[in-house]
Short mmCIF file of C-alpha atoms and ligand atoms in Angstrom, two decimals:
data_model
loop_
_atom_site.label_atom_id
_atom_site.label_comp_id
_atom_site.label_asym_id
_atom_site.label_seq_id
_atom_site.Cartn_x
_atom_site.Cartn_y
_atom_site.Cartn_z
CA MET A 1 33.70 3.65 8.59
CA GLU A 2 35.81 1.00 6.82
CA ALA A 3 33.85 -1.28 4.51
CA ARG A 4 33.27 -4.92 5.68
CA SER A 5 35.20 -6.32 2.78
CA LEU A 6 38.24 -4.26 3.46
CA ILE A 7 38.24 -5.40 7.23
CA LEU A 8 37.74 -8.98 6.11
CA SER A 9 40.48 -8.97 3.43
CA ARG A 10 42.92 -7.51 5.98
CA LEU A 11 41.93 -10.06 8.62
CA PHE A 12 42.18 -13.05 6.23
CA SER A 13 45.22 -11.85 4.25
CA ASP A 14 47.11 -14.98 5.14
CA GLN A 15 44.13 -17.20 4.81
CA PRO A 16 43.15 -19.13 1.50
CA ALA A 17 40.94 -17.03 -0.67
CA PHE A 18 38.01 -19.27 -0.43
CA ARG A 19 37.62 -18.51 3.44
CA LEU A 20 36.92 -14.87 2.53
CA ARG A 21 34.47 -15.95 -0.13
CA GLN A 22 32.78 -18.23 2.19
CA VAL A 23 32.26 -15.57 4.80
CA GLU A 24 31.15 -12.85 2.34
CA ALA A 25 28.51 -15.26 0.95
CA GLY A 26 27.60 -16.23 4.38
CA PHE A 27 26.33 -12.68 5.08
CA PHE A 28 23.49 -13.50 2.70
CA ARG A 29 22.63 -16.88 4.34
CA SER A 30 19.53 -16.49 6.40
CA ASP A 31 20.68 -19.37 8.69
CA TRP A 32 23.72 -17.57 9.75
CA TYR A 33 22.48 -14.61 11.81
CA SER A 34 25.58 -14.04 13.96
CA TRP A 35 29.29 -14.98 13.88
CA ASP A 36 28.33 -17.98 16.06
CA GLN A 37 26.75 -19.78 13.01
CA VAL A 38 29.78 -19.42 10.98
CA SER A 39 30.68 -22.98 11.27
CA VAL A 40 33.29 -22.96 8.73
CA LEU A 41 35.67 -21.00 11.03
CA SER A 42 37.17 -22.10 14.24
CA LYS A 43 35.87 -21.04 17.61
CA ASP A 44 39.01 -18.84 18.11
CA TRP A 45 38.44 -17.08 14.73
CA ARG A 46 34.72 -16.47 15.44
CA VAL A 47 35.61 -14.83 18.75
CA LYS A 48 38.33 -12.76 17.13
CA LEU A 49 35.92 -11.68 14.22
CA SER A 50 32.96 -10.87 16.60
CA SER A 51 35.10 -8.39 18.46
CA GLU A 52 36.61 -6.79 15.47
CA LEU A 53 33.54 -6.65 12.92
CA PRO A 54 29.77 -6.37 13.79
CA TRP A 55 27.68 -9.04 11.96
CA MET A 56 25.40 -6.33 11.14
CA SER A 57 26.00 -2.55 10.75
CA LEU A 58 22.40 -1.62 11.74
CA HIS A 59 20.08 -2.61 14.44
CA GLN A 60 16.44 -2.50 14.98
CA ILE A 61 14.80 0.45 16.88
CA ALA A 62 11.22 -0.13 15.89
CA LEU A 63 9.21 -2.37 13.57
CA LEU A 64 5.75 -1.63 12.33
CA GLU A 65 3.35 -3.98 10.57
CA SER A 66 0.37 -2.80 8.38
CA ALA A 67 -3.08 -4.09 9.25
CA LYS A 68 -3.17 -6.25 6.02
CA HIS A 69 0.19 -7.67 6.86
CA ASP A 70 1.48 -6.98 3.53
CA THR A 71 3.69 -3.96 4.40
CA PHE A 72 6.37 -3.73 7.32
CA LYS A 73 8.40 -0.69 8.13
CA ALA A 74 11.67 -0.79 10.30
CA ILE A 75 13.56 2.13 11.89
CA LEU A 76 17.24 1.02 12.08
CA GLU A 77 20.02 2.70 13.61
CA THR A 78 23.60 2.93 12.33
CA GLY A 79 26.81 2.50 14.29
CA ASP A 80 27.01 6.33 14.81
CA ASN A 81 23.34 6.61 16.03
CA LYS A 82 21.73 7.70 12.79
CA ARG A 83 18.19 6.56 11.97
CA ILE A 84 17.06 5.43 8.67
CA GLU A 85 13.85 3.62 7.55
CA THR A 86 13.43 0.50 5.19
CA VAL A 87 10.32 -1.11 4.07
CA LEU A 88 9.12 -4.48 3.18
CA MET A 89 6.13 -4.96 0.88
CA GLN A 90 4.35 -7.85 -0.98
CA ASN A 91 4.30 -7.29 -4.62
CA ALA A 92 1.81 -8.25 -7.18
CA ARG A 93 3.58 -11.76 -7.57
CA GLY A 94 3.17 -12.56 -3.88
CA PHE A 95 6.95 -12.15 -3.14
CA TRP A 96 8.49 -9.38 -1.28
CA SER A 97 10.13 -6.04 -2.57
CA ILE A 98 12.42 -4.27 -0.31
CA CYS A 99 12.60 -0.42 -0.40
CA VAL A 100 16.15 0.69 0.92
CA SER A 101 17.40 4.02 1.92
CA SER A 102 20.64 5.36 0.36
CA GLN A 103 21.20 8.28 2.70
CA VAL A 104 20.41 9.58 6.09
CA GLY A 105 17.98 12.33 5.10
CA CYS A 106 18.17 13.92 1.66
CA ALA A 107 19.51 17.16 0.34
CA MET A 108 17.07 17.47 -2.63
CA ALA A 109 14.33 19.13 -0.70
CA CYS A 110 11.37 18.11 -2.97
CA THR A 111 8.39 20.01 -1.37
CA PHE A 112 6.08 17.04 -1.31
CA CYS A 113 8.42 14.73 0.32
CA ALA A 114 8.67 14.06 4.09
CA THR A 115 12.39 13.01 3.85
CA GLY A 116 13.18 16.25 1.81
CA LYS A 117 12.00 18.15 4.92
CA MET A 118 14.71 16.64 7.07
CA GLY A 119 17.63 17.95 5.33
CA PHE A 120 20.81 15.84 4.72
CA THR A 121 22.83 14.13 7.41
CA ARG A 122 25.14 11.62 5.58
CA ASN A 123 25.60 9.18 2.78
CA LEU A 124 25.00 5.53 3.85
CA THR A 125 27.88 2.97 3.29
CA ALA A 126 27.43 0.11 0.85
CA ASP A 127 27.26 -2.18 4.06
CA GLU A 128 24.43 -0.21 5.39
CA ILE A 129 22.46 -0.40 2.28
CA ILE A 130 23.07 -4.09 1.94
CA ASP A 131 22.16 -4.62 5.65
CA GLN A 132 18.72 -3.17 5.12
CA TYR A 133 18.10 -6.23 2.88
CA ARG A 134 19.79 -8.51 5.22
CA PHE A 135 17.68 -7.15 8.10
CA TRP A 136 14.49 -8.28 6.15
CA MET A 137 16.14 -11.56 5.32
CA TYR A 138 16.48 -12.55 8.97
CA PHE A 139 13.12 -10.98 9.78
CA LEU A 140 11.37 -13.24 7.27
CA ALA A 141 13.40 -16.31 8.35
CA GLY A 142 11.73 -15.82 11.71
CA ARG A 143 8.19 -15.43 10.33
CA HIS A 144 7.15 -18.60 8.98
CA ASP A 145 3.56 -17.50 8.40
CA LEU A 146 4.92 -15.31 5.71
CA GLU A 147 6.13 -15.87 2.12
CA GLN A 148 9.91 -16.22 2.25
CA ARG A 149 11.12 -14.94 -1.17
CA ILE A 150 12.64 -11.44 -1.55
CA SER A 151 12.48 -10.80 -5.45
CA ASN A 152 13.00 -7.08 -5.76
CA VAL A 153 14.89 -4.11 -4.25
CA VAL A 154 13.97 -0.66 -4.94
CA TYR A 155 16.00 2.41 -3.98
CA MET A 156 13.11 4.46 -3.16
CA GLY A 157 13.64 4.90 0.52
CA MET A 158 15.37 7.95 2.15
CA GLY A 159 17.99 9.81 0.22
CA GLU A 160 19.01 10.35 -3.56
CA PRO A 161 20.76 7.24 -4.59
CA LEU A 162 22.75 8.89 -7.41
CA ALA A 163 24.33 11.37 -5.00
CA ASN A 164 25.80 8.43 -3.31
CA TYR A 165 26.75 6.83 -6.66
CA GLU A 166 29.91 4.63 -5.63
CA LYS A 167 28.14 3.21 -2.46
CA VAL A 168 24.96 2.54 -4.23
CA LYS A 169 26.79 0.85 -7.10
CA ALA A 170 28.84 -1.38 -4.76
CA SER A 171 25.55 -2.48 -3.07
CA LEU A 172 23.88 -3.25 -6.41
CA ARG A 173 26.92 -5.37 -7.33
CA ALA A 174 26.83 -7.24 -3.91
CA PHE A 175 23.13 -8.11 -4.58
CA LEU A 176 23.88 -9.30 -8.01
CA THR A 177 26.64 -11.46 -6.64
CA HIS A 178 25.13 -12.79 -3.65
CA THR A 179 21.34 -13.24 -4.17
CA ASP A 180 19.23 -14.74 -6.89
CA MET A 181 18.24 -11.20 -8.04
CA GLY A 182 19.16 -10.13 -11.56
CA PRO A 183 19.56 -6.50 -12.72
CA THR A 184 15.74 -6.12 -13.83
CA ARG A 185 14.90 -6.97 -10.18
CA LEU A 186 16.76 -3.92 -8.81
CA THR A 187 15.38 -0.31 -9.39
CA ILE A 188 17.04 3.08 -8.65
CA SER A 189 14.70 5.85 -8.28
CA THR A 190 16.57 9.29 -8.99
CA VAL A 191 15.50 13.01 -8.71
CA GLY A 192 17.33 13.08 -12.06
CA LEU A 193 20.72 14.28 -11.32
CA ILE A 194 22.02 14.81 -14.95
CA PRO A 195 25.74 14.65 -14.22
CA MET A 196 25.35 11.40 -12.59
CA LEU A 197 22.90 9.91 -15.27
CA ARG A 198 25.60 10.88 -17.73
CA LYS A 199 28.31 9.14 -15.69
CA LEU A 200 26.59 5.92 -15.83
CA LEU A 201 26.32 6.09 -19.51
CA THR A 202 29.98 5.47 -19.91
CA ASP A 203 30.56 3.51 -16.53
CA GLU A 204 31.33 -0.05 -17.57
CA SER A 205 30.74 -1.23 -14.01
CA TRP A 206 27.51 0.28 -13.69
CA PRO A 207 24.95 -2.68 -13.77
CA SER A 208 21.96 -2.87 -16.08
CA VAL A 209 19.50 -2.19 -13.43
CA ARG A 210 16.14 -0.55 -13.80
CA LEU A 211 15.95 3.24 -13.72
CA ALA A 212 13.04 5.36 -12.43
CA VAL A 213 13.40 9.04 -12.86
CA SER A 214 11.17 11.33 -10.83
CA LEU A 215 9.89 13.66 -13.55
CA HIS A 216 6.59 14.81 -11.66
CA SER A 217 6.06 17.79 -14.43
CA ALA A 218 6.84 18.23 -17.86
CA ASP A 219 6.37 21.96 -17.43
CA ALA A 220 9.76 23.46 -16.27
CA LYS A 221 8.37 26.16 -13.90
CA THR A 222 6.21 23.75 -12.06
CA ARG A 223 9.03 21.27 -11.83
CA THR A 224 11.17 23.89 -10.34
CA ASP A 225 8.58 24.95 -7.99
CA ILE A 226 8.00 21.55 -6.47
CA MET A 227 11.59 20.25 -6.83
CA PRO A 228 14.21 22.82 -5.85
CA SER A 229 16.95 20.73 -7.55
CA SER A 230 15.44 21.39 -11.01
CA TYR A 231 16.38 24.20 -13.26
CA PRO A 232 15.06 25.78 -16.52
CA ARG A 233 16.71 23.54 -18.81
CA PHE A 234 16.27 20.33 -17.04
CA LEU A 235 13.57 18.92 -19.31
CA ASP A 236 15.76 19.40 -22.35
CA ASP A 237 18.68 17.88 -20.62
CA LEU A 238 16.71 14.94 -19.59
CA ALA A 239 15.20 14.37 -23.13
CA GLU A 240 18.74 14.67 -24.51
CA TRP A 241 20.24 11.89 -21.89
CA THR A 242 17.23 9.67 -22.58
CA GLY A 243 18.16 9.68 -26.33
CA GLU A 244 21.63 8.77 -25.65
CA TYR A 245 20.59 6.16 -22.94
CA PHE A 246 18.20 4.29 -25.56
CA GLN A 247 20.83 4.73 -28.20
CA LYS A 248 23.61 3.06 -26.09
CA PHE A 249 21.36 0.54 -24.28
CA GLU A 250 18.50 -0.36 -26.70
CA SER A 251 17.79 -3.24 -24.39
CA ARG A 252 17.20 -1.26 -21.44
CA ARG A 253 14.43 0.73 -23.12
CA ARG A 254 11.74 -1.09 -21.14
CA HIS A 255 13.59 -0.61 -17.90
CA LEU A 256 13.45 3.22 -17.73
CA THR A 257 10.38 4.70 -16.30
CA PHE A 258 9.39 8.35 -15.45
CA GLU A 259 7.58 8.62 -12.23
CA TYR A 260 4.73 11.17 -11.78
CA VAL A 261 3.36 12.10 -8.41
CA MET A 262 -0.08 13.37 -8.73
CA LEU A 263 -0.68 16.67 -6.81
CA ALA A 264 -4.16 18.24 -6.86
CA GLY A 265 -4.24 21.32 -9.02
CA VAL A 266 -0.37 21.43 -9.19
CA ASN A 267 0.38 19.06 -12.02
CA ASP A 268 -2.82 17.05 -12.74
CA THR A 269 -4.80 19.26 -15.01
CA SER A 270 -5.45 18.63 -18.52
CA ALA A 271 -2.76 21.18 -19.66
CA HIS A 272 -0.34 19.32 -17.70
CA ALA A 273 -1.30 16.03 -19.22
CA GLU A 274 -0.81 17.73 -22.60
CA LYS A 275 2.63 18.83 -21.70
CA LEU A 276 3.45 15.30 -20.52
CA ILE A 277 2.35 13.75 -23.86
CA ALA A 278 4.43 16.15 -25.72
CA PHE A 279 7.50 15.28 -23.53
CA ALA A 280 6.73 11.51 -24.00
CA ARG A 281 6.63 11.97 -27.69
CA LYS A 282 9.73 13.93 -27.85
CA VAL A 283 11.82 11.29 -25.87
CA GLY A 284 10.47 8.31 -27.66
CA LYS A 285 8.70 5.32 -26.24
CA VAL A 286 8.88 5.60 -22.42
CA LYS A 287 6.85 4.32 -19.54
CA ILE A 288 5.12 6.76 -17.20
CA ASN A 289 4.04 5.65 -13.81
CA LEU A 290 1.48 7.74 -11.98
CA ILE A 291 1.92 7.87 -8.20
CA PRO A 292 -0.98 9.00 -5.88
CA TYR A 293 0.38 11.44 -3.57
CA ASN A 294 0.77 10.21 0.05
CA ASP A 295 0.01 12.64 2.67
CA THR A 296 3.12 14.31 4.32
CA LYS A 297 1.49 17.18 6.27
CA SER A 298 2.56 19.31 3.19
CA LYS A 299 0.36 22.00 1.43
CA TYR A 300 -0.51 19.47 -1.26
CA SER A 301 -3.48 17.06 -1.48
CA THR A 302 -4.06 13.85 -3.46
CA SER A 303 -5.62 14.30 -6.81
CA GLU A 304 -9.21 13.46 -7.02
CA SER A 305 -9.79 10.07 -8.29
CA SER A 306 -11.85 11.47 -11.22
CA ALA A 307 -8.85 13.81 -12.08
CA LEU A 308 -6.43 10.91 -12.03
CA ILE A 309 -8.66 8.84 -14.25
CA THR A 310 -9.12 11.75 -16.74
CA PHE A 311 -5.38 12.46 -16.80
CA GLU A 312 -4.51 8.69 -17.20
CA LYS A 313 -7.21 8.50 -20.07
CA LYS A 314 -5.64 11.42 -21.85
CA LEU A 315 -2.30 9.76 -21.84
CA LEU A 316 -3.73 6.46 -22.89
CA ASP A 317 -5.52 7.98 -25.77
CA ALA A 318 -2.34 9.58 -26.92
CA ARG A 319 -0.78 6.02 -26.79
CA VAL A 320 1.55 6.83 -23.91
CA ASP A 321 2.55 3.71 -21.83
CA VAL A 322 1.18 4.57 -18.49
CA THR A 323 0.76 2.63 -15.24
CA ARG A 324 -0.50 3.46 -11.79
CA ARG A 325 1.53 2.66 -8.55
CA ARG A 326 -0.26 0.88 -5.87
CA THR A 327 -0.15 2.57 -2.46
CA MET A 328 0.93 0.33 0.34
CA GLY A 329 1.54 0.89 3.99
CA ALA A 330 -0.02 4.33 4.33
CA ASP A 331 -1.31 3.17 7.66
CA ILE A 332 2.21 2.78 9.13
CA ALA A 333 3.61 5.85 7.32
CA ALA A 334 5.43 3.61 5.06
CA ALA A 335 4.21 4.76 1.67
CA CYS A 336 6.52 6.68 -0.79
CA GLY A 337 7.62 10.07 0.49
CA GLN A 338 6.42 9.19 4.01
CA LEU A 339 9.70 8.14 5.34
CA ILE A 340 11.13 10.32 8.03
CA VAL A 341 12.60 9.75 11.35
CA GLU A 342 11.64 12.02 14.19
CA LYS A 343 14.81 13.57 15.91
CA LYS A 344 15.67 11.92 19.10
CA ALA A 345 15.05 13.99 22.26
CA ALA A 346 18.39 15.60 23.38
N1 SAH B 401 15.40 10.52 -4.36
C1 SAH B 401 14.75 9.50 -5.23
C2 SAH B 401 13.89 8.52 -4.46
C3 SAH B 401 12.74 9.21 -3.81
S1 SAH B 401 11.38 8.13 -3.13
C4 SAH B 401 13.94 10.11 -6.21
O1 SAH B 401 13.82 11.34 -6.15
O2 SAH B 401 13.35 9.53 -7.09
C5 SAH B 401 10.68 7.31 -4.46
C6 SAH B 401 9.52 8.27 -5.29
O3 SAH B 401 8.47 8.63 -4.40
C7 SAH B 401 10.01 9.40 -5.97
O4 SAH B 401 9.46 9.55 -7.26
C8 SAH B 401 9.52 10.50 -5.04
O5 SAH B 401 9.42 11.80 -5.73
C9 SAH B 401 8.24 10.11 -4.71
N2 SAH B 401 7.53 10.76 -3.48
C10 SAH B 401 8.14 11.54 -2.65
N3 SAH B 401 7.16 12.05 -1.89
C11 SAH B 401 6.02 11.47 -2.24
C12 SAH B 401 4.65 11.56 -1.59
N4 SAH B 401 4.60 12.26 -0.54
N5 SAH B 401 3.65 10.79 -2.13
C13 SAH B 401 3.92 9.93 -3.31
N6 SAH B 401 5.07 9.96 -4.03
C14 SAH B 401 6.18 10.62 -3.21
#
């Protein structure tokens, strides 16, 4: 699949440069929802372009709305008939956050995650990541009853973003160029691929976006049990990487979070809290985000609220910077870890 920007630069090769820029910016205008609206081009050009380049790389298969109208989930299909999911959710400021997928399926196989059970099909292209945002932009433009502003994008849908590093980076750069979102409005969540985390330390073109690392246990054995991509030295490697990251990008310190999904009896006991505190002390001041486990028909269950409160209090008492994630969209299976697309009947 050739990238939209390459096709366009070929087609526009003998045109003035501003034409290409106008069209590229036009992909992020909510009032241009097909080639027909691209009024800066002649009719002949629009006809030519619509036959050579689809306006959108994804089309809607289904759309679900939560009872509270604060979370929406869309199942979208790619040009080669692969299905992915993307979520629109209202954030604490009343604006919208979009959760995008970066791959079809995922190879990381985390045992508590529904996407992990699907296996891996392929990486998404940068256009397919960008078009999840554009899908919701057009959706909101047609829903005058809803707040219009999209303020954040989180890469927390299907897939491991750092396993699709270049395309994810290209999509981040497009959001930074064509929307009003700055780098701290964009968050990449990663299982913790150390070679890729290392790569971004020296990558001048990696934007200063927020990072969230799925820690989920500060005990090496527990982490490997629940996350097969882990390994005995992982926690040491992550601590070392974090030190380098803070040294290199002191200003991004506040924009690194460790995620911790609370699984009853697995990683929510006081012994686990102590290990987490020790790990947090070792890496210096970091934020821990506790995530209630969302049901994925796995062997796990959500921590009792008393266990969650005790765990959180232990961290707070030890002066660890801890927050708790709100669960949204569970009634439409749009919450973290619930994204899965049923295989189509043959
Ligand atoms: N591959 C990325 C993005 C995954 S989804 C990563 O590993 O970070 C975003 C977050 O939701 C991750 O922290 C992931 O571990 C977590 N998650 C997965 N399944 C979950 C579930 N069933 N309940 C709550 N959080 C879950």
